[in-house]
Amino acid sequence: MNGLRSWIARRLLLGVAQTGAVVLLVFALTEALPGDAAVAFAGDQPDPARIAAVREAMDLDEPAHVRLADWATGLLHGDLGTSLTSGRPVAGFLADGFGPTLILAALTLLLLVPVGVGLGVVAAHREGGLTDRLISSATLGIYAVPEFALGVLLVSVFALRLGWFPPTAVGYGTDLLAHPAALVLPVLVLLARPVCSLSRLVRAGMIEALAAPYAAQARRYEISGARIRYGHALPNALAPATQQLARTIDWLLCGVVVVEALYVIPGLGTVLMNAVADRDIPVVQGLAVVFGLATVVINLGADLVTHRFAPRSGVAA
């Protein structure tokens, strides 16, 4: 128990350090953006008074370390900043875009876990057989297709040619659950590659676990094959799969820019794209910090789950 508490304490300290590094990195990257942000924000034909007002509003006349300290202090108090274009708090932009992104992420994960793990278990159980070869070939082929290309293909076939689903979410607003047909194609695109990678990881882990000495010993004691597969081999195979699942959750929650842009879904990815286009630095910084913090928290959770399934693996996200 003391060892587990020590391990958790070390991971929490590492998470705090990673969060601090994210804040520093986000600030440094936005500082390194080319051009003068005040001039870019002031318009195509800015006058000196307009530029001066923008520079004052953005605190660009202050030294970088002073602006970093002020921004970090605001973050500690939950203040993500204020948009330059609208004057709204950055938290409001997060609230607007979080709903659609969360809906897409939740639906994708609800399908990803049973489908990905199920395909991996079936392929491992039929190792070397026709079923295994079909699953492995299909997952490899689908994984090789970029999300944008797959999305265009699905729109061309199922939306434009067959007319089964709407091609975009235009006109539906943020209440996507009231229009489930608009979610089918985006969820399929989001599901395609994660299912392939998760199933292949589960298959590899299952095959390795079934070949381990403890599995052979269990067979000598005439323990049923199903109990060996699902009670012993599968938990060991889930350790690396958990890390992959954490990366997928992070990828989904942080806004899948390509998919949201293709299907015109007003999620976090779309909010980030609009902020970059408008050169709205506070919104970009706030979203980047939230995305980075989500990555740290999700990977910390994945490490805890991995430690639970395979405490001797030493896997860390």
Tab-separated table of N, CA, C and O in Angstrom, residues 60-149:
chain	number	residue	atom	x	y	z
A	60	LEU	N	1.092	44.351	-24.694
A	60	LEU	CA	2.297	44.026	-25.457
A	60	LEU	C	3.454	44.956	-25.115
A	60	LEU	O	4.605	44.662	-25.465
A	61	ASP	N	3.167	46.066	-24.465
A	61	ASP	CA	4.249	46.966	-24.077
A	61	ASP	C	4.988	46.485	-22.831
A	61	ASP	O	6.072	46.989	-22.516
A	62	GLU	N	4.382	45.532	-22.130
A	62	GLU	CA	5.024	44.976	-20.940
A	62	GLU	C	6.068	43.933	-21.344
A	62	GLU	O	5.946	43.287	-22.386
A	63	PRO	N	7.106	43.746	-20.517
A	63	PRO	CA	8.078	42.683	-20.799
A	63	PRO	C	7.400	41.317	-20.792
A	63	PRO	O	6.362	41.112	-20.147
A	64	ALA	N	8.017	40.381	-21.505
A	64	ALA	CA	7.414	39.053	-21.647
A	64	ALA	C	7.234	38.360	-20.302
A	64	ALA	O	6.206	37.716	-20.052
A	65	HIS	N	8.234	38.504	-19.417
A	65	HIS	CA	8.126	37.801	-18.135
A	65	HIS	C	7.007	38.374	-17.269
A	65	HIS	O	6.375	37.644	-16.488
A	66	VAL	N	6.722	39.662	-17.417
A	66	VAL	CA	5.625	40.267	-16.664
A	66	VAL	C	4.288	39.746	-17.186
A	66	VAL	O	3.382	39.396	-16.411
A	67	ARG	N	4.158	39.690	-18.520
A	67	ARG	CA	2.913	39.176	-19.100
A	67	ARG	C	2.707	37.709	-18.760
A	67	ARG	O	1.584	37.257	-18.511
A	68	LEU	N	3.800	36.932	-18.740
A	68	LEU	CA	3.694	35.518	-18.359
A	68	LEU	C	3.231	35.380	-16.913
A	68	LEU	O	2.359	34.553	-16.608
A	69	ALA	N	3.802	36.184	-16.025
A	69	ALA	CA	3.413	36.110	-14.609
A	69	ALA	C	1.943	36.488	-14.428
A	69	ALA	O	1.208	35.826	-13.678
A	70	ASP	N	1.499	37.554	-15.115
A	70	ASP	CA	0.093	37.969	-15.003
A	70	ASP	C	-0.842	36.892	-15.530
A	70	ASP	O	-1.885	36.599	-14.929
A	71	TRP	N	-0.467	36.299	-16.672
A	71	TRP	CA	-1.314	35.267	-17.279
A	71	TRP	C	-1.373	34.021	-16.404
A	71	TRP	O	-2.451	33.457	-16.181
A	72	ALA	N	-0.219	33.594	-15.888
A	72	ALA	CA	-0.185	32.407	-15.034
A	72	ALA	C	-0.969	32.637	-13.748
A	72	ALA	O	-1.665	31.732	-13.255
A	73	THR	N	-0.896	33.843	-13.196
A	73	THR	CA	-1.668	34.153	-11.995
A	73	THR	C	-3.162	34.066	-12.269
A	73	THR	O	-3.935	33.535	-11.457
A	74	GLY	N	-3.563	34.582	-13.433
A	74	GLY	CA	-4.968	34.459	-13.808
A	74	GLY	C	-5.405	33.012	-13.965
A	74	GLY	O	-6.506	32.635	-13.552
A	75	LEU	N	-4.536	32.174	-14.541
A	75	LEU	CA	-4.869	30.755	-14.709
A	75	LEU	C	-5.069	30.074	-13.364
A	75	LEU	O	-5.960	29.235	-13.202
A	76	LEU	N	-4.232	30.420	-12.392
A	76	LEU	CA	-4.360	29.821	-11.061
A	76	LEU	C	-5.700	30.176	-10.419
A	76	LEU	O	-6.206	29.429	-9.566
A	77	HIS	N	-6.274	31.305	-10.816
A	77	HIS	CA	-7.565	31.725	-10.286
A	77	HIS	C	-8.719	31.331	-11.216
A	77	HIS	O	-9.855	31.786	-11.031
A	78	GLY	N	-8.427	30.518	-12.218
A	78	GLY	CA	-9.471	30.070	-13.128
A	78	GLY	C	-9.827	31.052	-14.221
A	78	GLY	O	-10.838	30.872	-14.910
A	79	ASP	N	-9.020	32.082	-14.407
A	79	ASP	CA	-9.275	33.090	-15.432
A	79	ASP	C	-8.451	32.751	-16.671
A	79	ASP	O	-7.229	32.886	-16.670
A	80	LEU	N	-9.109	32.306	-17.728
A	80	LEU	CA	-8.418	31.934	-18.958
A	80	LEU	C	-8.176	33.129	-19.874
A	80	LEU	O	-7.554	32.977	-20.925
A	81	GLY	N	-8.639	34.289	-19.497
A	81	GLY	CA	-8.436	35.472	-20.323
A	81	GLY	C	-9.711	35.930	-20.995
A	81	GLY	O	-10.789	35.356	-20.819
A	82	THR	N	-9.584	36.983	-21.797
A	82	THR	CA	-10.724	37.589	-22.479
A	82	THR	C	-10.424	37.707	-23.963
A	82	THR	O	-9.321	38.096	-24.352
A	83	SER	N	-11.399	37.375	-24.785
A	83	SER	CA	-11.231	37.448	-26.230
A	83	SER	C	-11.022	38.883	-26.684
A	83	SER	O	-11.688	39.806	-26.205
A	84	LEU	N	-10.099	39.074	-27.618
A	84	LEU	CA	-9.856	40.403	-28.170
A	84	LEU	C	-10.918	40.794	-29.183
A	84	LEU	O	-11.224	41.976	-29.347
A	85	THR	N	-11.482	39.821	-29.869
A	85	THR	CA	-12.437	40.138	-30.937
A	85	THR	C	-13.840	40.409	-30.418
A	85	THR	O	-14.564	41.236	-30.969
A	86	SER	N	-14.248	39.713	-29.353
A	86	SER	CA	-15.619	39.849	-28.871
A	86	SER	C	-15.708	40.405	-27.460
A	86	SER	O	-16.800	40.822	-27.039
A	87	GLY	N	-14.599	40.373	-26.711
A	87	GLY	CA	-14.644	40.816	-25.330
A	87	GLY	C	-15.234	39.801	-24.374
A	87	GLY	O	-15.397	40.086	-23.181
A	88	ARG	N	-15.550	38.608	-24.879
A	88	ARG	CA	-16.109	37.554	-24.030
A	88	ARG	C	-14.988	36.825	-23.306
A	88	ARG	O	-13.874	36.706	-23.813
A	89	PRO	N	-15.280	36.253	-22.125
A	89	PRO	CA	-14.286	35.396	-21.468
A	89	PRO	C	-13.988	34.163	-22.321
A	89	PRO	O	-14.875	33.631	-22.999
A	90	VAL	N	-12.743	33.723	-22.284
A	90	VAL	CA	-12.357	32.535	-23.043
A	90	VAL	C	-13.149	31.321	-22.575
A	90	VAL	O	-13.464	30.425	-23.373
A	91	ALA	N	-13.493	31.286	-21.293
A	91	ALA	CA	-14.287	30.170	-20.776
A	91	ALA	C	-15.626	30.049	-21.501
A	91	ALA	O	-16.165	28.953	-21.650
A	92	GLY	N	-16.161	31.171	-21.974
A	92	GLY	CA	-17.406	31.125	-22.734
A	92	GLY	C	-17.239	30.408	-24.059
A	92	GLY	O	-18.133	29.667	-24.500
A	93	PHE	N	-16.090	30.605	-24.722
A	93	PHE	CA	-15.827	29.886	-25.967
A	93	PHE	C	-15.710	28.385	-25.704
A	93	PHE	O	-16.167	27.566	-26.504
A	94	LEU	N	-15.081	28.034	-24.579
A	94	LEU	CA	-14.989	26.621	-24.210
A	94	LEU	C	-16.370	26.028	-23.987
A	94	LEU	O	-16.648	24.901	-24.421
A	95	ALA	N	-17.230	26.777	-23.305
A	95	ALA	CA	-18.584	26.283	-23.042
A	95	ALA	C	-19.355	26.081	-24.341
A	95	ALA	O	-20.113	25.113	-24.480
A	96	ASP	N	-19.156	26.976	-25.308
A	96	ASP	CA	-19.865	26.863	-26.588
A	96	ASP	C	-19.426	25.627	-27.368
A	96	ASP	O	-20.249	24.930	-27.959
A	97	GLY	N	-18.121	25.379	-27.396
A	97	GLY	CA	-17.617	24.296	-28.237
A	97	GLY	C	-17.508	22.952	-27.557
A	97	GLY	O	-17.370	21.933	-28.226
A	98	PHE	N	-17.584	22.935	-26.215
A	98	PHE	CA	-17.357	21.682	-25.506
A	98	PHE	C	-18.473	20.670	-25.744
A	98	PHE	O	-18.225	19.472	-25.853
A	99	GLY	N	-19.721	21.154	-25.815
A	99	GLY	CA	-20.858	20.245	-25.983
A	99	GLY	C	-20.762	19.374	-27.226
A	99	GLY	O	-20.799	18.136	-27.130
A	100	PRO	N	-20.655	19.951	-28.429
A	100	PRO	CA	-20.545	19.119	-29.639
A	100	PRO	C	-19.338	18.185	-29.631
A	100	PRO	O	-19.438	17.029	-30.049
A	101	THR	N	-18.194	18.683	-29.151
A	101	THR	CA	-17.007	17.827	-29.103
A	101	THR	C	-17.212	16.679	-28.130
A	101	THR	O	-16.820	15.542	-28.404
A	102	LEU	N	-17.815	16.947	-26.976
A	102	LEU	CA	-18.063	15.897	-25.995
A	102	LEU	C	-19.033	14.859	-26.537
A	102	LEU	O	-18.860	13.651	-26.291
A	103	ILE	N	-20.044	15.282	-27.263
A	103	ILE	CA	-20.996	14.338	-27.853
A	103	ILE	C	-20.286	13.404	-28.829
A	103	ILE	O	-20.460	12.178	-28.791
A	104	LEU	N	-19.466	13.974	-29.702
A	104	LEU	CA	-18.718	13.143	-30.652
A	104	LEU	C	-17.778	12.180	-29.930
A	104	LEU	O	-17.684	10.999	-30.283
A	105	ALA	N	-17.079	12.698	-28.915
A	105	ALA	CA	-16.129	11.861	-28.184
A	105	ALA	C	-16.838	10.725	-27.455
A	105	ALA	O	-16.384	9.571	-27.483
A	106	ALA	N	-17.959	11.036	-26.792
A	106	ALA	CA	-18.667	10.017	-26.017
A	106	ALA	C	-19.220	8.916	-26.922
A	106	ALA	O	-19.087	7.718	-26.624
A	107	LEU	N	-19.832	9.304	-28.026
A	107	LEU	CA	-20.377	8.299	-28.938
A	107	LEU	C	-19.263	7.437	-29.531
A	107	LEU	O	-19.414	6.212	-29.681
A	108	THR	N	-18.146	8.065	-29.868
A	108	THR	CA	-17.025	7.310	-30.426
A	108	THR	C	-16.485	6.305	-29.418
A	108	THR	O	-16.218	5.140	-29.756
A	109	LEU	N	-16.329	6.730	-28.166
A	109	LEU	CA	-15.789	5.834	-27.134
A	109	LEU	C	-16.762	4.706	-26.803
A	109	LEU	O	-16.337	3.573	-26.534
A	110	LEU	N	-18.067	4.997	-26.801
A	110	LEU	CA	-19.051	3.953	-26.528
A	110	LEU	C	-18.957	2.816	-27.542
A	110	LEU	O	-19.212	1.652	-27.209
A	111	LEU	N	-18.600	3.143	-28.774
A	111	LEU	CA	-18.449	2.111	-29.806
A	111	LEU	C	-17.031	1.565	-29.857
A	111	LEU	O	-16.815	0.386	-30.172
A	112	LEU	N	-16.051	2.419	-29.556
A	112	LEU	CA	-14.649	2.029	-29.707
A	112	LEU	C	-14.256	0.871	-28.798
A	112	LEU	O	-13.620	-0.093	-29.246
A	113	VAL	N	-14.614	0.942	-27.528
A	113	VAL	CA	-14.148	-0.075	-26.565
A	113	VAL	C	-14.684	-1.462	-26.905
A	113	VAL	O	-13.896	-2.411	-27.059
A	114	PRO	N	-15.993	-1.666	-27.062
A	114	PRO	CA	-16.446	-3.027	-27.384
A	114	PRO	C	-15.999	-3.512	-28.759
A	114	PRO	O	-15.618	-4.678	-28.912
A	115	VAL	N	-16.009	-2.630	-29.758
A	115	VAL	CA	-15.631	-3.062	-31.104
A	115	VAL	C	-14.136	-3.346	-31.184
A	115	VAL	O	-13.706	-4.398	-31.698
A	116	GLY	N	-13.305	-2.417	-30.673
A	116	GLY	CA	-11.859	-2.601	-30.745
A	116	GLY	C	-11.376	-3.795	-29.944
A	116	GLY	O	-10.611	-4.633	-30.441
A	117	VAL	N	-11.824	-3.890	-28.689
A	117	VAL	CA	-11.417	-5.029	-27.854
A	117	VAL	C	-11.975	-6.326	-28.409
A	117	VAL	O	-11.280	-7.355	-28.451
A	118	GLY	N	-13.219	-6.300	-28.860
A	118	GLY	CA	-13.823	-7.519	-29.410
A	118	GLY	C	-13.088	-8.039	-30.632
A	118	GLY	O	-12.813	-9.243	-30.744
A	119	LEU	N	-12.759	-7.156	-31.561
A	119	LEU	CA	-12.016	-7.584	-32.750
A	119	LEU	C	-10.641	-8.129	-32.376
A	119	LEU	O	-10.185	-9.134	-32.953
A	120	GLY	N	-9.980	-7.489	-31.418
A	120	GLY	CA	-8.672	-7.973	-31.001
A	120	GLY	C	-8.730	-9.348	-30.367
A	120	GLY	O	-7.877	-10.206	-30.632
A	121	VAL	N	-9.738	-9.583	-29.529
A	121	VAL	CA	-9.886	-10.888	-28.880
A	121	VAL	C	-10.193	-11.970	-29.907
A	121	VAL	O	-9.619	-13.070	-29.867
A	122	VAL	N	-11.103	-11.670	-30.838
A	122	VAL	CA	-11.448	-12.652	-31.871
A	122	VAL	C	-10.239	-12.985	-32.737
A	122	VAL	O	-9.965	-14.151	-33.044
A	123	ALA	N	-9.478	-11.960	-33.143
A	123	ALA	CA	-8.303	-12.196	-33.973
A	123	ALA	C	-7.260	-13.025	-33.234
A	123	ALA	O	-6.633	-13.929	-33.813
A	124	ALA	N	-7.059	-12.740	-31.936
A	124	ALA	CA	-6.082	-13.513	-31.158
A	124	ALA	C	-6.539	-14.955	-30.976
A	124	ALA	O	-5.731	-15.882	-31.022
A	125	HIS	N	-7.828	-15.150	-30.750
A	125	HIS	CA	-8.361	-16.503	-30.569
A	125	HIS	C	-8.223	-17.332	-31.845
A	125	HIS	O	-8.039	-18.558	-31.782
A	126	ARG	N	-8.310	-16.658	-32.990
A	126	ARG	CA	-8.194	-17.350	-34.287
A	126	ARG	C	-6.846	-17.063	-34.930
A	126	ARG	O	-6.743	-16.955	-36.155
A	127	GLU	N	-5.808	-16.934	-34.133
A	127	GLU	CA	-4.476	-16.561	-34.636
A	127	GLU	C	-4.044	-17.443	-35.800
A	127	GLU	O	-4.055	-18.673	-35.704
A	128	GLY	N	-3.661	-16.783	-36.897
A	128	GLY	CA	-3.183	-17.489	-38.076
A	128	GLY	C	-4.273	-17.991	-38.980
A	128	GLY	O	-3.991	-18.435	-40.105
A	129	GLY	N	-5.532	-17.942	-38.543
A	129	GLY	CA	-6.638	-18.440	-39.350
A	129	GLY	C	-7.181	-17.383	-40.293
A	129	GLY	O	-6.694	-16.246	-40.366
A	130	LEU	N	-8.226	-17.744	-41.006
A	130	LEU	CA	-8.821	-16.836	-41.984
A	130	LEU	C	-9.402	-15.598	-41.311
A	130	LEU	O	-9.219	-14.480	-41.792
A	131	THR	N	-10.079	-15.802	-40.176
A	131	THR	CA	-10.668	-14.665	-39.469
A	131	THR	C	-9.594	-13.679	-39.026
A	131	THR	O	-9.758	-12.458	-39.173
A	132	ASP	N	-8.504	-14.199	-38.504
A	132	ASP	CA	-7.405	-13.337	-38.061
A	132	ASP	C	-6.828	-12.555	-39.235
A	132	ASP	O	-6.577	-11.354	-39.136
A	133	ARG	N	-6.630	-13.234	-40.349
A	133	ARG	CA	-6.053	-12.556	-41.521
A	133	ARG	C	-6.999	-11.493	-42.063
A	133	ARG	O	-6.558	-10.416	-42.475
A	134	LEU	N	-8.302	-11.768	-42.072
A	134	LEU	CA	-9.267	-10.790	-42.571
A	134	LEU	C	-9.305	-9.551	-41.674
A	134	LEU	O	-9.293	-8.419	-42.167
A	135	ILE	N	-9.348	-9.773	-40.358
A	135	ILE	CA	-9.390	-8.644	-39.427
A	135	ILE	C	-8.099	-7.828	-39.520
A	135	ILE	O	-8.127	-6.588	-39.572
A	136	SER	N	-6.954	-8.511	-39.567
A	136	SER	CA	-5.671	-7.803	-39.628
A	136	SER	C	-5.547	-7.008	-40.920
A	136	SER	O	-5.079	-5.864	-40.916
A	137	SER	N	-5.960	-7.593	-42.039
A	137	SER	CA	-5.861	-6.902	-43.331
A	137	SER	C	-6.801	-5.703	-43.384
A	137	SER	O	-6.426	-4.622	-43.852
A	138	ALA	N	-8.027	-5.890	-42.880
A	138	ALA	CA	-9.000	-4.797	-42.918
A	138	ALA	C	-8.558	-3.635	-42.029
A	138	ALA	O	-8.637	-2.470	-42.436
A	139	THR	N	-8.096	-3.946	-40.824
A	139	THR	CA	-7.677	-2.867	-39.920
A	139	THR	C	-6.453	-2.137	-40.457
A	139	THR	O	-6.353	-0.912	-40.323
A	140	LEU	N	-5.529	-2.868	-41.060
A	140	LEU	CA	-4.348	-2.216	-41.627
A	140	LEU	C	-4.734	-1.308	-42.790
A	140	LEU	O	-4.234	-0.182	-42.916
A	141	GLY	N	-5.646	-1.779	-43.646
A	141	GLY	CA	-6.066	-0.977	-44.791
A	141	GLY	C	-6.822	0.274	-44.386
A	141	GLY	O	-6.576	1.363	-44.912
A	142	ILE	N	-7.738	0.150	-43.413
A	142	ILE	CA	-8.516	1.311	-42.965
A	142	ILE	C	-7.617	2.314	-42.264
A	142	ILE	O	-7.763	3.531	-42.433
A	143	TYR	N	-6.667	1.816	-41.468
A	143	TYR	CA	-5.781	2.709	-40.736
A	143	TYR	C	-4.924	3.555	-41.681
A	143	TYR	O	-4.538	4.676	-41.334
A	144	ALA	N	-4.650	3.038	-42.865
A	144	ALA	CA	-3.799	3.754	-43.815
A	144	ALA	C	-4.519	4.913	-44.497
A	144	ALA	O	-3.880	5.752	-45.140
A	145	VAL	N	-5.845	4.983	-44.345
A	145	VAL	CA	-6.617	6.043	-45.000
A	145	VAL	C	-6.711	7.256	-44.067
A	145	VAL	O	-7.187	7.129	-42.935
A	146	PRO	N	-6.269	8.435	-44.486
A	146	PRO	CA	-6.368	9.638	-43.635
A	146	PRO	C	-7.824	9.977	-43.333
A	146	PRO	O	-8.728	9.658	-44.114
A	147	GLU	N	-8.056	10.642	-42.186
A	147	GLU	CA	-9.420	10.979	-41.788
A	147	GLU	C	-10.124	11.833	-42.833
A	147	GLU	O	-11.301	11.616	-43.132
A	148	PHE	N	-9.403	12.791	-43.404
A	148	PHE	CA	-10.040	13.682	-44.381
A	148	PHE	C	-10.498	12.905	-45.612
A	148	PHE	O	-11.626	13.096	-46.098
A	149	ALA	N	-9.644	12.012	-46.113
A	149	ALA	CA	-10.003	11.230	-47.297
A	149	ALA	C	-11.184	10.311	-47.002
A	149	ALA	O	-12.104	10.173	-47.817
